[in-house]
Coordinates of N, CA and C in Angstrom, one line a residue:
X1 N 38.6 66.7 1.9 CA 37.8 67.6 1.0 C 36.5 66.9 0.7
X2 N 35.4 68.1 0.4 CA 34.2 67.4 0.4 C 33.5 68.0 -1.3
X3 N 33.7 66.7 -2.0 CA 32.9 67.1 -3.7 C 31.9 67.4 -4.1
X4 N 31.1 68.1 -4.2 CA 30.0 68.7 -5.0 C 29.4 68.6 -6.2
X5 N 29.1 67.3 -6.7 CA 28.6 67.0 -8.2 C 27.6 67.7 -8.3
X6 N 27.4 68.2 -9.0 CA 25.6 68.7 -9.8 C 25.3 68.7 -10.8
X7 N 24.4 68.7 -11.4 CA 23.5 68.5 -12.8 C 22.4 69.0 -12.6
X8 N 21.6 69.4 -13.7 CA 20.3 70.1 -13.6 C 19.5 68.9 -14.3
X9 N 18.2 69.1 -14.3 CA 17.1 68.6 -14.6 C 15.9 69.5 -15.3
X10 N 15.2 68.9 -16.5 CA 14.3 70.5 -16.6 C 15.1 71.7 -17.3
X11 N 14.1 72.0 -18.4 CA 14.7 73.4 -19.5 C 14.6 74.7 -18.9
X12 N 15.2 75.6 -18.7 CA 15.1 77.1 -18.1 C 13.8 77.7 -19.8
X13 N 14.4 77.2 -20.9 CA 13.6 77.8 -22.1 C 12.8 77.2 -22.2
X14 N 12.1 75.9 -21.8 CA 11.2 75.5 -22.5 C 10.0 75.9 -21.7
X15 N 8.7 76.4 -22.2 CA 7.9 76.9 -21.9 C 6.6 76.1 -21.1
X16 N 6.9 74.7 -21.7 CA 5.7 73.6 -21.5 C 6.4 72.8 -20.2
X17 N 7.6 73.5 -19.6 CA 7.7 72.9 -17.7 C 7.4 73.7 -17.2
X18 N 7.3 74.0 -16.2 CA 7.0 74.4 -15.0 C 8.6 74.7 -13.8
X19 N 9.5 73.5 -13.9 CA 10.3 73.5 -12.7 C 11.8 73.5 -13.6
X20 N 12.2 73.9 -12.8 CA 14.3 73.7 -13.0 C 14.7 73.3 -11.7
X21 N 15.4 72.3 -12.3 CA 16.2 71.5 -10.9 C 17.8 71.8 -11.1
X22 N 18.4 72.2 -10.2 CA 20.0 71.7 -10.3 C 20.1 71.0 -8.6
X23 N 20.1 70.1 -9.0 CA 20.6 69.3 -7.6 C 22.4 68.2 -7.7
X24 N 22.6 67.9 -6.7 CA 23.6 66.5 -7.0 C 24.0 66.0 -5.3
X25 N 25.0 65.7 -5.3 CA 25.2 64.8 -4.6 C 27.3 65.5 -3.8
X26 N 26.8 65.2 -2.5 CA 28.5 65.8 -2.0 C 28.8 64.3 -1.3
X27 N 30.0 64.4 -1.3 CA 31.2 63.3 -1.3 C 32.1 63.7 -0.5
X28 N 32.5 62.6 0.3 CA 33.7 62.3 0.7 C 34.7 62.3 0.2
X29 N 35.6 63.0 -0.3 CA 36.9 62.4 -1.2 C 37.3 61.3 -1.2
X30 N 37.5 60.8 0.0 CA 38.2 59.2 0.3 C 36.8 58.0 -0.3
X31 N 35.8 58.1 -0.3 CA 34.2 57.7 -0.6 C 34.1 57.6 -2.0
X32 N 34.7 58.5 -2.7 CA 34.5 58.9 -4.2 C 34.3 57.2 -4.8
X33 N 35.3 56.8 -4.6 CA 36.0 55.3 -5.5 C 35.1 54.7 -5.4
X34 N 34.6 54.6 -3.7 CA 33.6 53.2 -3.3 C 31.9 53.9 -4.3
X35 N 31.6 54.6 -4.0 CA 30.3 55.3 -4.6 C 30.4 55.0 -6.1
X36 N 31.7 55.2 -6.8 CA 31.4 54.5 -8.1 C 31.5 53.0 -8.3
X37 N 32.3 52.4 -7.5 CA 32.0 51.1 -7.7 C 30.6 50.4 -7.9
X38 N 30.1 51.2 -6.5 CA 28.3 50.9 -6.8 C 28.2 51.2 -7.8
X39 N 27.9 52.1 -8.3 CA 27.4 52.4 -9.6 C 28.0 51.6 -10.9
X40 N 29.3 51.4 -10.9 CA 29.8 50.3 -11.9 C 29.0 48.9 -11.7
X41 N 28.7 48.6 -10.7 CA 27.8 47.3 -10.3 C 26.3 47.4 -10.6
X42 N 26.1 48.4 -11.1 CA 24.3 48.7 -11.5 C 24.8 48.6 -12.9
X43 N 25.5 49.3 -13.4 CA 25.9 49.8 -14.9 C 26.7 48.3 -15.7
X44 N 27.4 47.6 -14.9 CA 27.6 46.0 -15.3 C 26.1 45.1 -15.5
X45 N 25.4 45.1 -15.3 CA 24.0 44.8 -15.7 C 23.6 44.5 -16.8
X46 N 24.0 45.7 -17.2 CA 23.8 46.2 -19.0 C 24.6 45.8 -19.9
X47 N 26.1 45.9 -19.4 CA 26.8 45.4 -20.5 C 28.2 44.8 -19.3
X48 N 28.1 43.5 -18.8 CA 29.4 42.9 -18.0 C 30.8 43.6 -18.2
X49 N 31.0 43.3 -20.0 CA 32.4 43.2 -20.4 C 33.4 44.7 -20.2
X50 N 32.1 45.8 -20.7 CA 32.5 47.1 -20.0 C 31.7 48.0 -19.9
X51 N 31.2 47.9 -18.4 CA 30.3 48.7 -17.8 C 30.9 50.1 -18.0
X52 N 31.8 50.7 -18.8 CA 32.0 52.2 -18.7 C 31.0 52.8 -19.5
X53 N 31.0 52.0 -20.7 CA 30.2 52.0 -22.0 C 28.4 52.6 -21.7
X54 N 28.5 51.9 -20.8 CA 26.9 52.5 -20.0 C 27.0 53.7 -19.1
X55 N 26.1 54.6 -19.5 CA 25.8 56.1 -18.8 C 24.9 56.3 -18.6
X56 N 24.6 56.1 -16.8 CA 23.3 56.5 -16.2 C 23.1 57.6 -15.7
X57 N 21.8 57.4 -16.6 CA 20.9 59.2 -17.0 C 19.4 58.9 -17.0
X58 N 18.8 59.6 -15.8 CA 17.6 59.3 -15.8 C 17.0 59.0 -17.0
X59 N 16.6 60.7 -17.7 CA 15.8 60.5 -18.1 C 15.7 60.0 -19.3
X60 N 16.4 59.7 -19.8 CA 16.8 58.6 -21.1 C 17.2 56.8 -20.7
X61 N 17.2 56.7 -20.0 CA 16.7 55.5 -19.2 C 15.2 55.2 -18.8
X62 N 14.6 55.9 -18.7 CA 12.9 55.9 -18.5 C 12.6 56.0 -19.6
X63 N 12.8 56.9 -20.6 CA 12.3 56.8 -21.8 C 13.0 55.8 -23.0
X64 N 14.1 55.3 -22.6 CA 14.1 54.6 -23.6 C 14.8 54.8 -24.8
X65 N 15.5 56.0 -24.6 CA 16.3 56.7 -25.7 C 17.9 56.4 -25.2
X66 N 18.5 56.8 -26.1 CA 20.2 57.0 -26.1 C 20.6 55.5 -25.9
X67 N 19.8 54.4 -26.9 CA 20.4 52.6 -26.9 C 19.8 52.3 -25.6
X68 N 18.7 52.7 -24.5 CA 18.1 52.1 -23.5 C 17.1 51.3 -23.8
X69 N 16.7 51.8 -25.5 CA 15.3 50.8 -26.2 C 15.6 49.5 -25.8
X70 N 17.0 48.9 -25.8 CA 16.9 47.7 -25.8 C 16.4 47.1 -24.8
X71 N 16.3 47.3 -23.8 CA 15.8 46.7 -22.4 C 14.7 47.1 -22.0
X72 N 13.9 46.2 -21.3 CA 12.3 46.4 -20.7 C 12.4 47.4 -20.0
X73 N 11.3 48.1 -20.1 CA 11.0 49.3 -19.0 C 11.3 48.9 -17.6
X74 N 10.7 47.7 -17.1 CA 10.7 47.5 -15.5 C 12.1 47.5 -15.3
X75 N 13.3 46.8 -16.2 CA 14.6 46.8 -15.9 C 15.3 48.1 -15.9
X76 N 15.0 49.0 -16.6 CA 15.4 50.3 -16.4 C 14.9 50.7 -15.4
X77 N 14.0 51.2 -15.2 CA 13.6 52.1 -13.9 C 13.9 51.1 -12.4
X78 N 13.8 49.9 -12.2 CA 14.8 49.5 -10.9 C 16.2 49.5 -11.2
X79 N 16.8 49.6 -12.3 CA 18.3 50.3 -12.6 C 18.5 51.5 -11.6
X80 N 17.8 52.8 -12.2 CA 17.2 53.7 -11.4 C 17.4 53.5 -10.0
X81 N 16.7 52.9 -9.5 CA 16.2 52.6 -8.1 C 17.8 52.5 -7.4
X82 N 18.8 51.1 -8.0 CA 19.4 50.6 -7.9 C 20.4 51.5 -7.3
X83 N 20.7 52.3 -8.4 CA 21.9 53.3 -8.8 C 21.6 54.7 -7.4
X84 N 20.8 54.8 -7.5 CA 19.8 55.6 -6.3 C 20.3 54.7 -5.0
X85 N 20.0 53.7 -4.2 CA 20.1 53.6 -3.0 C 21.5 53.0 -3.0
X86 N 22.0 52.4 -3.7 CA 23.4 52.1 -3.7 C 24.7 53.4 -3.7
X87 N 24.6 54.0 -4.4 CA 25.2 55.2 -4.7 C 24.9 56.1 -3.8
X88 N 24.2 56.1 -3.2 CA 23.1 57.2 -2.2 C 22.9 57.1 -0.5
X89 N 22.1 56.3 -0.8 CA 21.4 55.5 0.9 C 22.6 54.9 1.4
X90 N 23.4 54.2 0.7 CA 24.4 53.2 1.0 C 25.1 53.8 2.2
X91 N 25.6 55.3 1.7 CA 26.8 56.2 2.2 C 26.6 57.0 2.7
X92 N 24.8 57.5 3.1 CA 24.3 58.4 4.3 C 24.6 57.9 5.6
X93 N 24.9 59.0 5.9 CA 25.0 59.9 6.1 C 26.6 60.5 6.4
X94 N 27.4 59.5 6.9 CA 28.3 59.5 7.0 C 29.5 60.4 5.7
X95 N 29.1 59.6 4.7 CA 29.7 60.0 3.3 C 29.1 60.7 2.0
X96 N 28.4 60.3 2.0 CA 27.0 61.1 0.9 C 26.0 61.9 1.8
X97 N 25.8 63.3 1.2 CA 24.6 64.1 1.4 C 24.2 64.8 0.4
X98 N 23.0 65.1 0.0 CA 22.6 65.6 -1.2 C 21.8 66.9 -0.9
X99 N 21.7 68.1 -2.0 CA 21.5 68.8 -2.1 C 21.1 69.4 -3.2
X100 N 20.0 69.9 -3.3 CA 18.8 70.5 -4.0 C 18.1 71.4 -4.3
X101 N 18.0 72.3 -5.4 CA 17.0 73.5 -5.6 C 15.9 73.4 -7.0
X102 N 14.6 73.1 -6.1 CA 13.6 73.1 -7.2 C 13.1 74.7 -7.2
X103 N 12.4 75.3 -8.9 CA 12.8 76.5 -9.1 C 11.2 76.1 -9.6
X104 N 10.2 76.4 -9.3 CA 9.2 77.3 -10.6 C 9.4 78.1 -11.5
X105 N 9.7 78.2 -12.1 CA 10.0 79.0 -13.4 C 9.2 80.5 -13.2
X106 N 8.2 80.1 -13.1 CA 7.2 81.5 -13.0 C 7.1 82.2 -11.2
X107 N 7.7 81.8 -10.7 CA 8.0 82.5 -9.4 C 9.0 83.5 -9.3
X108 N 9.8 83.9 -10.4 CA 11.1 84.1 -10.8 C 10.8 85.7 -11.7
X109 N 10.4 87.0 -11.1 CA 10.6 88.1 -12.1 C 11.6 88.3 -12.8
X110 N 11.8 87.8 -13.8 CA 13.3 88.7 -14.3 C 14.5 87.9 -13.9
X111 N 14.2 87.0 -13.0 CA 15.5 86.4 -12.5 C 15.9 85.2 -13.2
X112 N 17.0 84.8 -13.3 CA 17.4 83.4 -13.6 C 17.3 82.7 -12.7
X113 N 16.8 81.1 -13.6 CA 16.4 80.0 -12.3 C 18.0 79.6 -12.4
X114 N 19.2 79.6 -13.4 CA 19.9 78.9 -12.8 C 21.2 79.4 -12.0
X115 N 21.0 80.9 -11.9 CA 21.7 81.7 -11.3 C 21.0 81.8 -9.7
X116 N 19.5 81.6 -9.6 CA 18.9 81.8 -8.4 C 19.1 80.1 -7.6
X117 N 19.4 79.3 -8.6 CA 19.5 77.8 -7.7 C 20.8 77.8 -7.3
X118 N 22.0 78.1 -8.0 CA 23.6 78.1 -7.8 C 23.7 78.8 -6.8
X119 N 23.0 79.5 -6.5 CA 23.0 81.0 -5.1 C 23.1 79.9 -3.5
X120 N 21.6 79.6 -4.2 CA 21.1 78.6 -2.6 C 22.1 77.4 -2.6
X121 N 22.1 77.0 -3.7 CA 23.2 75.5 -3.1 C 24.9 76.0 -3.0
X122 N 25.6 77.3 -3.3 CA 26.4 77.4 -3.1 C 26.8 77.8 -1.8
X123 N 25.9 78.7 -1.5 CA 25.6 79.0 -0.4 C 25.6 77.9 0.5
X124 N 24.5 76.8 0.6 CA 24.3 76.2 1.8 C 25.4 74.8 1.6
X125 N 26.2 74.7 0.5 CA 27.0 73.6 1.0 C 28.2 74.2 1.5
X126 N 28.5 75.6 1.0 CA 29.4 76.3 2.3 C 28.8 76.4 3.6
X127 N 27.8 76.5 4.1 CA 27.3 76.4 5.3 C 27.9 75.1 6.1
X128 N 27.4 73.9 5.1 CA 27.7 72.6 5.6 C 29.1 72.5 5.8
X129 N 30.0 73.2 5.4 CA 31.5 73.0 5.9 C 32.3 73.1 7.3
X130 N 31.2 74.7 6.8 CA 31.8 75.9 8.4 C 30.8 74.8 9.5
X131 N 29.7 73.9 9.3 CA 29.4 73.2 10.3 C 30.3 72.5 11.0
X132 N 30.7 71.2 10.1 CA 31.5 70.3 10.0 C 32.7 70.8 10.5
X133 N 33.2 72.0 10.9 CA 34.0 72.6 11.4 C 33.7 73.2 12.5
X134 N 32.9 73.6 12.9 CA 32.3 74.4 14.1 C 31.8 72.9 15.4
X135 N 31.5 72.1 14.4 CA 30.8 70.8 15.5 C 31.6 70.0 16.1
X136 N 32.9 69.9 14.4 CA 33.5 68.8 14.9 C 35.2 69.0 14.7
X137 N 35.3 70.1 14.7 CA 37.0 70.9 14.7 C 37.4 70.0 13.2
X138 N 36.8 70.0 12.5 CA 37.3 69.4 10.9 C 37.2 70.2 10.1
X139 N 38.6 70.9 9.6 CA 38.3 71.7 8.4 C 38.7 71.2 7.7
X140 N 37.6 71.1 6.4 CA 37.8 70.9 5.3 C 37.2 72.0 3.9
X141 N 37.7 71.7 3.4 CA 37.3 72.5 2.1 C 36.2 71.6 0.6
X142 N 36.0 72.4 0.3 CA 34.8 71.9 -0.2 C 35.0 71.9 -2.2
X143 N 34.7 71.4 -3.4 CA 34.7 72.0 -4.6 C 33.8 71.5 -5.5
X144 N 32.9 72.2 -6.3 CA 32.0 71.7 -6.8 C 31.9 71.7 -8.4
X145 N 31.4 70.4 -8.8 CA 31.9 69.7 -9.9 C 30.5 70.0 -10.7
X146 N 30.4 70.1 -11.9 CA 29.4 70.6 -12.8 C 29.4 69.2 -13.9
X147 N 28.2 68.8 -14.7 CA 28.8 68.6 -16.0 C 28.9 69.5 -16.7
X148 N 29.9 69.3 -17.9 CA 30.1 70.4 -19.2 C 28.4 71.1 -19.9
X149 N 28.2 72.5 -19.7 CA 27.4 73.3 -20.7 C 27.5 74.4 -21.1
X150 N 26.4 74.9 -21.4 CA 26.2 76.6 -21.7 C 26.4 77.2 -21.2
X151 N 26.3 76.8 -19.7 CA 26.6 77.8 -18.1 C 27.9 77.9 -17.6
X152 N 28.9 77.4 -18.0 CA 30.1 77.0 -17.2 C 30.4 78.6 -17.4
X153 N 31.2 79.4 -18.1 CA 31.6 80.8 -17.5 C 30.4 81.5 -16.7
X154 N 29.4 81.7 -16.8 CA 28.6 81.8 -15.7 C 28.7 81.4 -14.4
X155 N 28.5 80.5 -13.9 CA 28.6 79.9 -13.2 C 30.1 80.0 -12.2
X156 N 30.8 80.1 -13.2 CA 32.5 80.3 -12.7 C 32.5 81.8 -12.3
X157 N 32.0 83.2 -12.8 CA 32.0 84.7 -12.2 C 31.0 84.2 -10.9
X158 N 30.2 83.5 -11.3 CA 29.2 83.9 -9.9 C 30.0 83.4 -9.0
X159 N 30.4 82.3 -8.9 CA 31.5 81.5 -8.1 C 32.3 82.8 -7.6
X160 N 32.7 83.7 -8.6 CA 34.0 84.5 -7.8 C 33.3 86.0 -7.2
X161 N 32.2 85.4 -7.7 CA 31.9 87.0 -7.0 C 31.4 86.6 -5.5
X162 N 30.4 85.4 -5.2 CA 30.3 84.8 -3.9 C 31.2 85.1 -2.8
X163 N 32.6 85.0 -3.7 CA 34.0 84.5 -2.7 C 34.0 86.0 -2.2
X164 N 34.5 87.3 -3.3 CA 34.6 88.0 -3.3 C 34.3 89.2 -3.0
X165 N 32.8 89.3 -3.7 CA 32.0 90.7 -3.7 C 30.9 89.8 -2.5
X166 N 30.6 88.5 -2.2 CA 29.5 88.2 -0.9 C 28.3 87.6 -2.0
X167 N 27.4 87.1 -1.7 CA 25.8 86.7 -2.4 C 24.9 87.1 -1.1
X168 N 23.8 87.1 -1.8 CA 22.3 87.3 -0.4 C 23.0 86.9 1.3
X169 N 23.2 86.0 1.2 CA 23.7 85.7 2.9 C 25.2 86.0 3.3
X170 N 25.8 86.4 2.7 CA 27.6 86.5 3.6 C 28.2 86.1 1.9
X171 N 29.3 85.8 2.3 CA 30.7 85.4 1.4 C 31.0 83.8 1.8
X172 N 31.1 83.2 0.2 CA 31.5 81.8 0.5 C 33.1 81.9 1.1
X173 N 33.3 81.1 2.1 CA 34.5 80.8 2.8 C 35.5 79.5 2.6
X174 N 35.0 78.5 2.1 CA 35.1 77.1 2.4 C 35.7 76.3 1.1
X175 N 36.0 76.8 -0.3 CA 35.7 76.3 -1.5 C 37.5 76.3 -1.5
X176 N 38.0 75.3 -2.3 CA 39.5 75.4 -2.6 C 39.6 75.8 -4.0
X177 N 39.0 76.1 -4.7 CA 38.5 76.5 -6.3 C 37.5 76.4 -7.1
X178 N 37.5 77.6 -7.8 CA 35.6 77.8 -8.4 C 35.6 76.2 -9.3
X179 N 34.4 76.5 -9.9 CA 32.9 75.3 -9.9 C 34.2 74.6 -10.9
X180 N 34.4 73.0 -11.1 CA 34.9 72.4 -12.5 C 34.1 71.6 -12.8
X181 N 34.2 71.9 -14.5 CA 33.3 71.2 -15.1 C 33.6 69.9 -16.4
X182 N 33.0 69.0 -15.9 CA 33.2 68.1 -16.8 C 32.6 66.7 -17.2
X183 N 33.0 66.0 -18.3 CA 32.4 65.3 -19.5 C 31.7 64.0 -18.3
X184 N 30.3 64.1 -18.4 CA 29.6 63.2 -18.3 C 30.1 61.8 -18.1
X185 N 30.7 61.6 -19.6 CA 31.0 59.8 -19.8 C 31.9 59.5 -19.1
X186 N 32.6 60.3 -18.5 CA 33.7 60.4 -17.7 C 33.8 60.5 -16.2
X187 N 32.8 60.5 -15.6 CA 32.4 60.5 -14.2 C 31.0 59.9 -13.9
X188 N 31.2 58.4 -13.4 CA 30.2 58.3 -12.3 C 29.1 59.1 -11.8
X189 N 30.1 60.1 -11.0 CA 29.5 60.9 -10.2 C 28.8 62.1 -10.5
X190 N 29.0 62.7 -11.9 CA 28.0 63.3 -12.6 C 26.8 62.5 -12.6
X191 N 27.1 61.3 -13.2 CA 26.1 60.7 -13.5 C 24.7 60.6 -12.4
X192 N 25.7 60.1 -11.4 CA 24.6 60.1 -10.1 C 23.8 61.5 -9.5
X193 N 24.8 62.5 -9.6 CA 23.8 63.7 -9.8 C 23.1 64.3 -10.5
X194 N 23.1 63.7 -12.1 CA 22.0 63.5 -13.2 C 20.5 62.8 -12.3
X195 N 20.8 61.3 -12.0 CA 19.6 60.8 -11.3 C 18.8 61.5 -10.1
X196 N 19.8 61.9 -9.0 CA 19.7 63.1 -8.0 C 18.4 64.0 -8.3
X197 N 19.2 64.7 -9.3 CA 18.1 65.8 -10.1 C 16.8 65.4 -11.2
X198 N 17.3 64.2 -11.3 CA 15.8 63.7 -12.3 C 14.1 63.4 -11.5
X199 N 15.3 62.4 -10.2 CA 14.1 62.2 -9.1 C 13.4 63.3 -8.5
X200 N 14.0 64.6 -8.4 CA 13.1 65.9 -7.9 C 12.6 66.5 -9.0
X201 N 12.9 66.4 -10.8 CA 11.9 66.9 -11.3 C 10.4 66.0 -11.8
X202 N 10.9 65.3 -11.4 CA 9.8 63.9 -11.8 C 9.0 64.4 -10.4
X203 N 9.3 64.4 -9.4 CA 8.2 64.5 -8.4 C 7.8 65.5 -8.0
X204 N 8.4 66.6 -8.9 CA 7.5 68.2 -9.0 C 7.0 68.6 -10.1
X205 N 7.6 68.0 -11.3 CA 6.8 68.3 -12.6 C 5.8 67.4 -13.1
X206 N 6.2 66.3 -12.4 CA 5.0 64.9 -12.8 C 4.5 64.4 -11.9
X207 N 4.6 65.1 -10.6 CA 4.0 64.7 -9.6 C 4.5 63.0 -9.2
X208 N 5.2 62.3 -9.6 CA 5.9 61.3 -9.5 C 7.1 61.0 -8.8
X209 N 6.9 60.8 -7.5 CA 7.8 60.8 -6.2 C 8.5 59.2 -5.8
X210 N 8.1 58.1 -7.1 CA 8.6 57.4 -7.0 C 10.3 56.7 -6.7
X211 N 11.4 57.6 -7.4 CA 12.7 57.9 -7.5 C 12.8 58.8 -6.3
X212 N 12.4 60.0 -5.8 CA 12.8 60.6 -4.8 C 12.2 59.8 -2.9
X213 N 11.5 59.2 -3.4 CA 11.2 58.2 -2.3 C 12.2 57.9 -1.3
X214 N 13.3 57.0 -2.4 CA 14.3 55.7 -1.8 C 15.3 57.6 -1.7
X215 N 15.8 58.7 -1.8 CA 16.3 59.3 -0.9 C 16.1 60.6 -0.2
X216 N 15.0 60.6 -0.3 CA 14.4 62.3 0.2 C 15.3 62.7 1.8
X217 N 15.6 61.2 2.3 CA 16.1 61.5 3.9 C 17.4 61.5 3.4
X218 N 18.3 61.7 2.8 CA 19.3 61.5 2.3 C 20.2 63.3 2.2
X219 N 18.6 64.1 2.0 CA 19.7 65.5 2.1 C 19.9 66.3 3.3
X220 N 21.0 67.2 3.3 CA 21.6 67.6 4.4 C 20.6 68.2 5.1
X221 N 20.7 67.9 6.3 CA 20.1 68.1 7.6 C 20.7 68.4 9.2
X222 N 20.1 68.7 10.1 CA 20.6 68.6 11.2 C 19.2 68.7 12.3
X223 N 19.3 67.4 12.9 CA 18.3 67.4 13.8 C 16.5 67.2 12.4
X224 N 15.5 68.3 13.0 CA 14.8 68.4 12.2 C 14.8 69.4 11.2
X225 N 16.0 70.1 11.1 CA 16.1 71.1 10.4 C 16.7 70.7 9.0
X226 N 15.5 71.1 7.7 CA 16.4 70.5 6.5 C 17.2 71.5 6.2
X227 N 18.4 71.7 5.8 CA 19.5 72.3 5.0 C 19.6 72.0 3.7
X228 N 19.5 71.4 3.1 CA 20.3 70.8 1.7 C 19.3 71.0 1.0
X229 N 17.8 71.2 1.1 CA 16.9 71.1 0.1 C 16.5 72.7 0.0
X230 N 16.1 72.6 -1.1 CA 15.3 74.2 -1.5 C 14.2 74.2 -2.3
X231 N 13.3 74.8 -2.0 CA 12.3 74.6 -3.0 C 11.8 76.4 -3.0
X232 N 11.5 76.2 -4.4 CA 10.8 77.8 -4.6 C 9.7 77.4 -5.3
X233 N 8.1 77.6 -4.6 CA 7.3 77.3 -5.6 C 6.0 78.4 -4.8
X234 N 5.1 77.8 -5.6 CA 3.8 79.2 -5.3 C 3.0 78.8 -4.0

C-alpha cells in the first residue's frame, strides 16, 4: 500500500495571499518507519531526551513561533533543509514521491481552491497506482492521510463521490478507504507534508525557492513528463 500524507500551506480566507498549497508526500508502507526515523534524527537536535516533543512545521520554525524562539534562525531553517532531504531525497524515488497543487486564489471563479487542489491530487495519485500496475504488474492500493481540520467531512464526500459519481477525468479506482485524518503531534509524516507544502508556498508566494530547491526533482514523474505537480496560476 502506498500513503498519501497532505497538509496545506496558505489561507483560502485571507485576502493579503495570493496562493493555496495542499501538497505532501506518498509512502511506501514498509518505508513509513525508516522516513520517520529521519525525521526523529533532525527533531533530536532540539531536544535529545525526547525528540517527540518537537513538531516540525515550517512555518513556525522560520518564524520563530510555537517555542522555536529559542534557537538561532540559521539552526532552524537548515533544520528545514535537513528534515527535507532526509525525509525526502533520501527515499526518491524508489519510496518517496511527492505531490503538489499550487492554486492562485484569483484564477478561481466561484470555485474552491481546496476542493479544486483535492480534485488534481486525488486524481493524479490514483493515476500513479494504475501505473505502478500497468508497468510493473503491482497492484497496490493507495490511502490518503490529511491532518485534522475544517475540511475533513468535505473532503471525505468528495472522496466518495470521485469513487462513485467520477471527478473531471474518470473515477478514482485505486484507494482502499476515503481520506483519514489526523493529529499532527502524532505523525511524522504529517509533519513532513507540512514542510512539503511550506517549500511551494514560500517559492510562489515569496518568491523564495530556497526549501523547494533540495526537492523539486522529487515529485512524481515519468521520463520528462511531470505528474505529481500542479500549478494553476495566471
Amino acid at each position: 500500500m502506498h500513503l498519501l500524507y497532505l497538509d496545506e500551506s496558505g489561507s483560502v480566507s485571507d485576502p493579503s495571499q495570493k496562493y493555496f498549497v495542499l501538497a505532501g508526500v506518498a509512502v511506501f508502507e514498509r518505508a513509513a518507519h525508516w522516513v520517520e526515523q529521519k525525521l526523529n534524527d533532525v527533531a533530536a537536535q532540539f531536544n535529545a531526551d525526547n525528540p517527540y516533543a518537537i513538531e516540525l512545521h515550517g512555518s513556525p520554525m522560520r518564524s520563530g513561533r510555537e517555542g522555536w524562539k529559542s534557537w538561532p534562525l540559521p539552526k532552524r531553517l537548515q533544520a528545514i533543509h535537513d528534515a527535507l532531504h532526509s525525509g525526502v531525497s533520501t527515499f526518491h524515488p524508489k519510496s518517496v514521491r511527492l505531490f503538489g497543487a499550487v492554486i492562485r486564489k484569483d484564477t478561481l471563479a466561484g470555485e474552491d481552491p481546496v476542493e479544486h487542489a483535492f480534485e488534481h491530487l486525488a486524481s493524479r495519485f490514483d493515476r500513479y497506482l494504475q501505473r505502478i500496475y500497468s508497468k510493473h504488474n503491482d497492484a497496490q492500493r493507495g490511502i490518503i492521510l490529511f491532518d485534522k481540520s475544517s475540511t475533513e467531512r468535505r473532503i471525505q464526500t468528495l472522496a466518495l463521490e470521485f469513487k462513485y459519481s467520477g471527478h473531471t477525468w474518470g473515477k478514482t479506482r485505486n484507494y482502499a478507504e476515503v481520506p483519514v485524518f489526523l493529529d499532527s503531534r502524532a505523525s511524522r509524516l504529517i509533519q513532513l507534508a507540512d514542510l512539503v507544502a511550506f517549500a511551494l508556498f514560500r517559492a510562489y508566494e515569496h518568491q523564495d525557492a530556497v526549501f523547494l530547491q533540495a526537492i523539486q526533482h522529487c515529485f512524481d514523474s515519468e521520463g520528462s513528463t511531470m505528474h505529481g505537480l500542479y500549478v494553476k496560476d495566471l
